[in-house]
Amino acid sequence: MTNILKKIDEAGLVGRGGASYPTAKKWAAVAAALKRRSSAYIIVNGAEGEPGVKKDGYLFQHHAAEIIDGVYQAAVFLGVKKVKKIYFFLNHDYYHLYAASLRRLWGAKKYAALNGRWDFFIKPARLTYISGEETALLNLIEGQKVEPRLRPPYPPSQGLFGQPTLINNPETFYDVSLVARGKYRGQRFYTISGAVRRRGVYALPAHLSIEEILRETGNYPDNPFFVQVGGEASGEVLNQQQLAVGAEGSGSITVYDLARTSKDKLLKYWLRFYRDQSCGQCTICREGTYRLDNLINAPKLDDKLFWEIVDSLSDSSFCALGYSLPVPIRSFYQNILKK
Amino acid sequence: MTLKINNKKVSGQEGQTILDVARENNIKIPSLCYHPDLKIKANCRVCVVEIKNYPRLMTACSTEIQAGMEIYTDSPRVKQARNLNIELLFAEHIEKCTDCISRYNCDLLNLARDYKIKIARFPDRKSFRPTYKFAQAVEIDGTQCIDCQNCVEACDKQGIHYLKMAGHGINQEVIPIHDKKHACIYCGQCALHCPVAAAQEQAQWSAVERVIRDKSKIVVAQFAPAVRVSIGEEFGLPAGTNCTGQTYTALKKLGFNQVFDINFGADITTMTEAEELIERLKDPKAVFPMTTSCCPAWVAYAEFYHPELLPNLTTARSPHIHSAGAIKTYWAKKQKINPKKIVVVSIVPCTAKKYEAGRSELRLQGAPLVDYVLTTRELAFLIKKNNIDFKKLAPGTGHPLFNDGSGAAAIYGASGGVMESALRTANALACAASRKPACESRLEFKEVRGLAGLKEATVNLAGKKLRVAVVNGLGNFSKLLPKFKKYHYIEVMACPGGCLGGGGQPLPTTRTIREQRRLGMYQIDKDKSVRRAHDNQAMVTYYNWAKQNHLSDKVLHTKFKKTASSILTSRRQKTKSIFSFK
């Protein structure tokens, strides 16, 4: 095991895009695949398609140097000559805000070995959600239809244009940079939004519970409330008694005022979001999200059918978009509406 | 390795999918988007199965087996998800069953029957979608499409890239690419790979039914070489079964006044083409290579994508146009019938022939030589619709003036078959001319047979080395193009396998089935006493008659021209759904 890989492994770094996959494992898989191939790609997946998550933007604003350094660490680990291209996948806003500073930073002398291989890929205005899915993102860059690919093969072994591809979240690269310099302290970034006084992005220890995070940041509400953790679309909904757990996934906490939030509107928002963001590839996601949206807007809800579709989404969707819909819906019914 | 499916121990090889193993063991798992010709897409979600200790259901088509897996294909969880998915698919597909030629052989209806699906559980959601029609050949009906994307991939595999998925989510739809660089070649591979007949031929069976009832007309049917080895599949016979006799009888029972065999026309084509090849070889200024032109999809491709190659195409017409010419001139004269009273209906494995029949060069006295074209599927539909028990039919025969062709005609429907037929005759003609009778008897040219995508060989033609190539499936044409000039003679068939894998053939058509049909054809050839076109005396008599009567340009040869983009627009039609009032 190389030095950096060992450090990453020992630090227990996990992907900060939401799936929390062990970073060392992913890097090792790309390196292993690269033994049989001549070139690899690195993609910084920083388009932040999940509503309610803002930490990638925060990192680009305040810690772009560390992100670039983390990417450089990855390039050195894979072999600078073997890295064909490094893409920063950004949404339109982030591109306009941060492209200049990122360019300046990667133009530094110490990264000269990678000159000419840094590039941006701007996310189109439509399909903002699914295009953040790793393999759909690969299709997007390749100019194919934006829809997820069958796995296996996984991107580390066969990613962009069939080559080994390392895709990580900006925060993951930031963590790598800290680990490389011995400065990693087990912190992560939390986005706190919704009905709170101090919305924003906070760096706090990764082991804190949701309640601790809210109290620590002075955001613990006085009024009865509930939270959605891990994104305003796919995040799990928890009530006030369930906050002793950590904020997993993409590390966002959205606070809803229990009395002032329209439960109906919230449900409708989620279901419309999924319907509009479905790429259309698989039956249950394309058709199921459409029917759910119809059902929730009907004068009387067909309960049995509603839950049948929700179950089938988690059971038979092609990708995480389809099977993440049941997460907010079920937990909202279970933890809020039933109480 | 061993695993369990529905508590039954089964074994399989590493790399096999659950679907592979289940089908080997006669365990039923339904599927729609799965097709052995295409990539595994796993988008219809109909083949979901439950695997012990897996958090979610898995698609059997895409999941490789592992030792010790415990798989359930019909558990309550599977039932719920699978049946719901099928019901949702039905909501995408407007049931136009009454006049759908797939109604007796419909994957969707079979699923509904097998799993007691409520097909109208959800209201139809695509009733406003348009239908795209391409010339008179193929159409894609958006009101029936279930978004499996098979047609798009089939078109891509042909190297045409004419179809694409536009939009996303519920607005996703298959559309033709609307520019000057892409054109449909009418091959119908989209239709052959569509599980729900959203992509299908532009049916003419009802028009044919009408004209059969018209007593002022003499309606004759003629059927192509590849129909006889595939039509049986529609009635439970193995692929490759020779159904020539039953087809004659069935067509008579459907009310056709007379039935001919296009194999006779194939012998005319061979004769015309072989003579042209010999002529070109004699002429130092001749254009080489000569290519076949009996595949109308290849002609449409060349006319649009490679007009510079048009001088290379043989001027010989295609078999059904040749035999139609013989029917409307020679036969009409012998029978003392006014050719204008004759209606010729071709039954072919092809959708592009529907377009070919309408070409302006292929007319006689202002009327088309071939009036209607039905696919193999349409014929099967008519037979079933009229409750004819095809399997039990006593074999019939055709009109005595024309026969059912030589063995060389029988293999016309297989990739390499047209070339082999032409070589058999060209070789004999060349040998006779060069007074080397020893070489004259050569029959088989096995080097051009088989299902490989691109076949190359050097054959000896009366001492001359002839470099030949066979393109099996238009997707392979790009491999040939860089070395095009190095050959003397090239056969191109747009559909994989040749006409036996044509866009109008029964579903399913897979590699295994293509191979069985192919073997069936070569068996017919083997069993024939006359195996070369020029040995078919009836054909030679007609051929000489046509030449003596100066009909060469009217019934034997044709010409080609570059497709103007203005024509292209008129060949593509977008029609609103008849359900659009909803």
Coordinates of N, CA, C and O in Angstrom, one line a residue, chain B residues 28-101:
Chain B
K28 N -39.7 -20.2 -15.9 CA -40.2 -19.0 -16.6 C -39.9 -17.7 -15.9 O -40.3 -17.5 -14.7
I29 N -39.2 -16.8 -16.5 CA -39.1 -15.4 -16.1 C -39.5 -14.5 -17.2 O -38.9 -14.7 -18.3
P30 N -40.5 -13.7 -17.1 CA -40.9 -12.9 -18.2 C -39.9 -11.8 -18.5 O -39.1 -11.4 -17.6
S31 N -39.9 -11.3 -19.7 CA -39.0 -10.2 -20.1 C -39.6 -9.4 -21.3 O -40.3 -10.0 -22.1
L32 N -39.2 -8.2 -21.4 CA -39.7 -7.4 -22.6 C -38.5 -6.7 -23.3 O -38.3 -6.9 -24.5
C33 N -37.7 -6.0 -22.5 CA -36.6 -5.2 -23.2 C -35.5 -6.1 -23.5 O -34.6 -5.8 -24.3
Y34 N -35.4 -7.3 -23.0 CA -34.3 -8.2 -23.2 C -34.4 -8.8 -24.6 O -35.4 -9.2 -25.1
H35 N -33.3 -8.7 -25.4 CA -33.2 -9.3 -26.7 C -31.7 -9.8 -26.9 O -30.8 -9.0 -26.7
P36 N -31.6 -11.0 -27.3 CA -30.2 -11.6 -27.4 C -29.3 -10.8 -28.4 O -28.1 -10.8 -28.2
D37 N -29.9 -10.1 -29.3 CA -29.1 -9.3 -30.3 C -28.5 -8.1 -29.7 O -27.6 -7.5 -30.2
L38 N -29.2 -7.6 -28.6 CA -28.9 -6.3 -28.1 C -28.2 -6.3 -26.7 O -28.1 -7.3 -26.1
K39 N -27.7 -5.1 -26.4 CA -27.1 -5.0 -25.0 C -28.1 -5.2 -24.0 O -29.3 -4.9 -24.2
I40 N -27.7 -5.7 -22.8 CA -28.6 -5.8 -21.7 C -28.9 -4.4 -21.1 O -28.0 -3.7 -20.8
K41 N -30.1 -4.0 -21.1 CA -30.5 -2.7 -20.7 C -31.2 -2.7 -19.3 O -31.2 -1.7 -18.6
A42 N -31.9 -3.7 -19.0 CA -32.6 -3.8 -17.8 C -33.5 -2.7 -17.4 O -33.6 -2.2 -16.3
N43 N -34.2 -2.1 -18.4 CA -35.0 -0.9 -18.1 C -36.5 -1.2 -18.0 O -37.2 -0.4 -17.4
C44 N -37.0 -2.4 -18.5 CA -38.4 -2.6 -18.3 C -38.8 -3.1 -17.0 O -39.9 -3.0 -16.5
R45 N -37.9 -3.7 -16.3 CA -38.0 -4.1 -14.9 C -39.1 -5.2 -14.7 O -39.7 -5.3 -13.7
V46 N -39.3 -6.0 -15.8 CA -40.3 -7.0 -15.7 C -39.7 -8.3 -15.3 O -40.4 -9.2 -14.8
C47 N -38.4 -8.5 -15.4 CA -37.8 -9.8 -15.1 C -37.2 -9.8 -13.7 O -36.3 -10.5 -13.3
V48 N -37.8 -8.9 -12.8 CA -37.2 -8.8 -11.4 C -37.4 -10.1 -10.7 O -38.4 -10.8 -10.8
V49 N -36.4 -10.5 -9.9 CA -36.5 -11.7 -9.0 C -36.0 -11.3 -7.6 O -35.3 -10.3 -7.5
E50 N -36.4 -12.2 -6.7 CA -35.9 -11.9 -5.3 C -34.8 -12.9 -5.0 O -34.8 -14.0 -5.4
I51 N -33.7 -12.3 -4.5 CA -32.6 -13.2 -4.1 C -32.4 -13.0 -2.6 O -32.3 -11.9 -2.1
K52 N -32.2 -14.2 -2.0 CA -32.1 -14.2 -0.5 C -30.9 -13.3 -0.1 O -29.8 -13.4 -0.6
N53 N -31.1 -12.5 0.9 CA -30.1 -11.6 1.5 C -29.7 -10.4 0.6 O -28.8 -9.7 0.9
Y54 N -30.5 -10.2 -0.5 CA -30.3 -9.0 -1.3 C -31.3 -7.9 -0.8 O -32.5 -8.3 -0.7
P55 N -30.9 -6.7 -0.6 CA -31.9 -5.7 -0.1 C -33.0 -5.4 -1.1 O -34.1 -5.1 -0.7
R56 N -32.7 -5.5 -2.4 CA -33.7 -5.1 -3.4 C -33.9 -6.3 -4.3 O -33.1 -7.2 -4.4
L57 N -35.0 -6.2 -5.1 CA -35.2 -7.2 -6.2 C -34.1 -6.9 -7.2 O -33.6 -5.8 -7.4
M58 N -33.8 -7.9 -8.0 CA -32.7 -7.8 -9.0 C -33.3 -8.2 -10.3 O -34.2 -9.0 -10.4
T59 N -32.8 -7.5 -11.4 CA -33.3 -7.9 -12.7 C -32.5 -9.2 -13.2 O -31.3 -9.2 -13.2
A60 N -33.3 -10.2 -13.6 CA -32.6 -11.5 -13.9 C -31.8 -11.4 -15.2 O -30.8 -12.1 -15.3
C61 N -32.1 -10.4 -16.1 CA -31.4 -10.3 -17.3 C -30.0 -9.7 -17.1 O -29.1 -10.0 -17.9
S62 N -29.8 -9.0 -16.0 CA -28.5 -8.3 -15.9 C -27.7 -8.8 -14.7 O -26.6 -8.4 -14.5
T63 N -28.3 -9.7 -13.9 CA -27.6 -10.2 -12.7 C -26.9 -11.5 -12.9 O -27.5 -12.5 -13.3
E64 N -25.6 -11.5 -12.8 CA -24.9 -12.8 -13.0 C -25.1 -13.7 -11.8 O -25.2 -13.2 -10.6
I65 N -25.1 -15.0 -12.0 CA -25.3 -16.0 -11.0 C -24.1 -16.1 -10.1 O -22.9 -15.8 -10.5
Q66 N -24.3 -16.4 -8.8 CA -23.2 -16.7 -7.9 C -23.5 -18.0 -7.2 O -24.7 -18.4 -7.0
A67 N -22.5 -18.8 -6.8 CA -22.7 -20.1 -6.2 C -23.6 -19.9 -4.9 O -23.3 -18.9 -4.2
G68 N -24.5 -20.7 -4.7 CA -25.3 -20.7 -3.5 C -26.4 -19.7 -3.5 O -27.2 -19.6 -2.5
M69 N -26.6 -18.9 -4.6 CA -27.7 -18.0 -4.6 C -29.0 -18.7 -4.4 O -29.2 -19.8 -4.9
E70 N -29.9 -18.1 -3.7 CA -31.3 -18.6 -3.6 C -32.2 -17.6 -4.2 O -32.4 -16.5 -3.7
I71 N -32.8 -18.0 -5.3 CA -33.6 -17.1 -6.2 C -35.0 -17.5 -6.2 O -35.4 -18.6 -6.3
Y72 N -35.9 -16.5 -6.1 CA -37.3 -16.7 -6.2 C -37.9 -15.9 -7.3 O -37.7 -14.7 -7.3
T73 N -38.6 -16.5 -8.2 CA -39.1 -15.8 -9.4 C -40.6 -15.4 -9.3 O -41.1 -14.7 -10.1
D74 N -41.2 -15.9 -8.2 CA -42.6 -15.6 -8.2 C -43.1 -15.4 -6.7 O -44.2 -15.7 -6.4
S75 N -42.2 -14.8 -5.9 CA -42.6 -14.6 -4.5 C -43.6 -13.4 -4.4 O -43.7 -12.6 -5.4
P76 N -44.2 -13.2 -3.3 CA -45.2 -12.1 -3.2 C -44.5 -10.7 -3.6 O -45.1 -9.9 -4.2
R77 N -43.3 -10.5 -3.1 CA -42.6 -9.3 -3.5 C -42.4 -9.1 -5.0 O -42.6 -8.1 -5.5
V78 N -41.9 -10.2 -5.6 CA -41.7 -10.2 -7.0 C -43.0 -9.9 -7.7 O -43.1 -9.1 -8.6
K79 N -44.1 -10.6 -7.3 CA -45.4 -10.5 -7.9 C -45.8 -9.0 -7.9 O -46.3 -8.5 -8.9
Q80 N -45.7 -8.4 -6.7 CA -46.2 -7.0 -6.6 C -45.4 -6.1 -7.5 O -46.1 -5.3 -8.3
A81 N -44.1 -6.1 -7.5 CA -43.3 -5.2 -8.3 C -43.5 -5.5 -9.8 O -43.7 -4.6 -10.6
R82 N -43.4 -6.8 -10.1 CA -43.5 -7.2 -11.6 C -44.9 -6.8 -12.1 O -44.9 -6.2 -13.2
N83 N -45.9 -7.2 -11.4 CA -47.2 -6.9 -12.0 C -47.5 -5.5 -12.1 O -48.1 -5.0 -13.1
L84 N -47.0 -4.7 -11.1 CA -47.2 -3.3 -11.2 C -46.5 -2.7 -12.4 O -47.0 -1.8 -13.1
N85 N -45.3 -3.1 -12.6 CA -44.5 -2.7 -13.7 C -45.2 -3.0 -15.0 O -45.2 -2.2 -15.9
I86 N -45.8 -4.2 -15.1 CA -46.5 -4.5 -16.3 C -47.7 -3.6 -16.5 O -48.0 -3.1 -17.6
E87 N -48.4 -3.4 -15.4 CA -49.6 -2.5 -15.5 C -49.2 -1.1 -15.9 O -49.9 -0.5 -16.7
L88 N -48.1 -0.6 -15.4 CA -47.6 0.7 -15.8 C -47.2 0.7 -17.3 O -47.4 1.8 -17.9
L89 N -46.6 -0.4 -17.7 CA -46.3 -0.4 -19.2 C -47.5 -0.4 -20.0 O -47.6 0.2 -21.1
F90 N -48.6 -1.1 -19.6 CA -49.8 -1.1 -20.3 C -50.4 0.3 -20.4 O -51.1 0.6 -21.4
A91 N -50.1 1.1 -19.4 CA -50.6 2.5 -19.5 C -49.9 3.4 -20.5 O -50.3 4.5 -20.8
E92 N -48.7 2.9 -21.0 CA -48.0 3.6 -22.0 C -48.4 3.1 -23.4 O -48.1 3.7 -24.4
H93 N -49.1 2.0 -23.4 CA -49.3 1.3 -24.7 C -50.8 1.3 -25.0 O -51.6 0.6 -24.4
I94 N -51.3 2.1 -26.0 CA -52.7 2.1 -26.3 C -53.0 0.8 -27.0 O -52.3 0.4 -28.0
E95 N -53.9 0.0 -26.5 CA -54.2 -1.3 -27.1 C -55.0 -1.1 -28.4 O -56.2 -0.7 -28.4
K96 N -54.3 -1.3 -29.5 CA -55.0 -1.2 -30.8 C -55.1 -2.6 -31.3 O -54.9 -2.9 -32.5
C97 N -55.5 -3.5 -30.4 CA -55.4 -5.0 -30.7 C -56.3 -5.4 -31.9 O -55.9 -6.3 -32.6
T98 N -57.4 -4.8 -32.1 CA -58.3 -5.3 -33.1 C -57.6 -5.4 -34.5 O -57.9 -6.4 -35.2
D99 N -56.8 -4.5 -34.9 CA -56.2 -4.6 -36.2 C -54.7 -4.6 -36.1 O -54.0 -4.2 -37.0
C100 N -54.2 -5.1 -34.9 CA -52.7 -5.2 -34.7 C -52.3 -6.5 -35.2 O -52.8 -7.6 -34.8
I101 N -51.3 -6.5 -36.1 CA -50.8 -7.8 -36.6 C -50.1 -8.7 -35.6 O -49.8 -9.9 -35.8

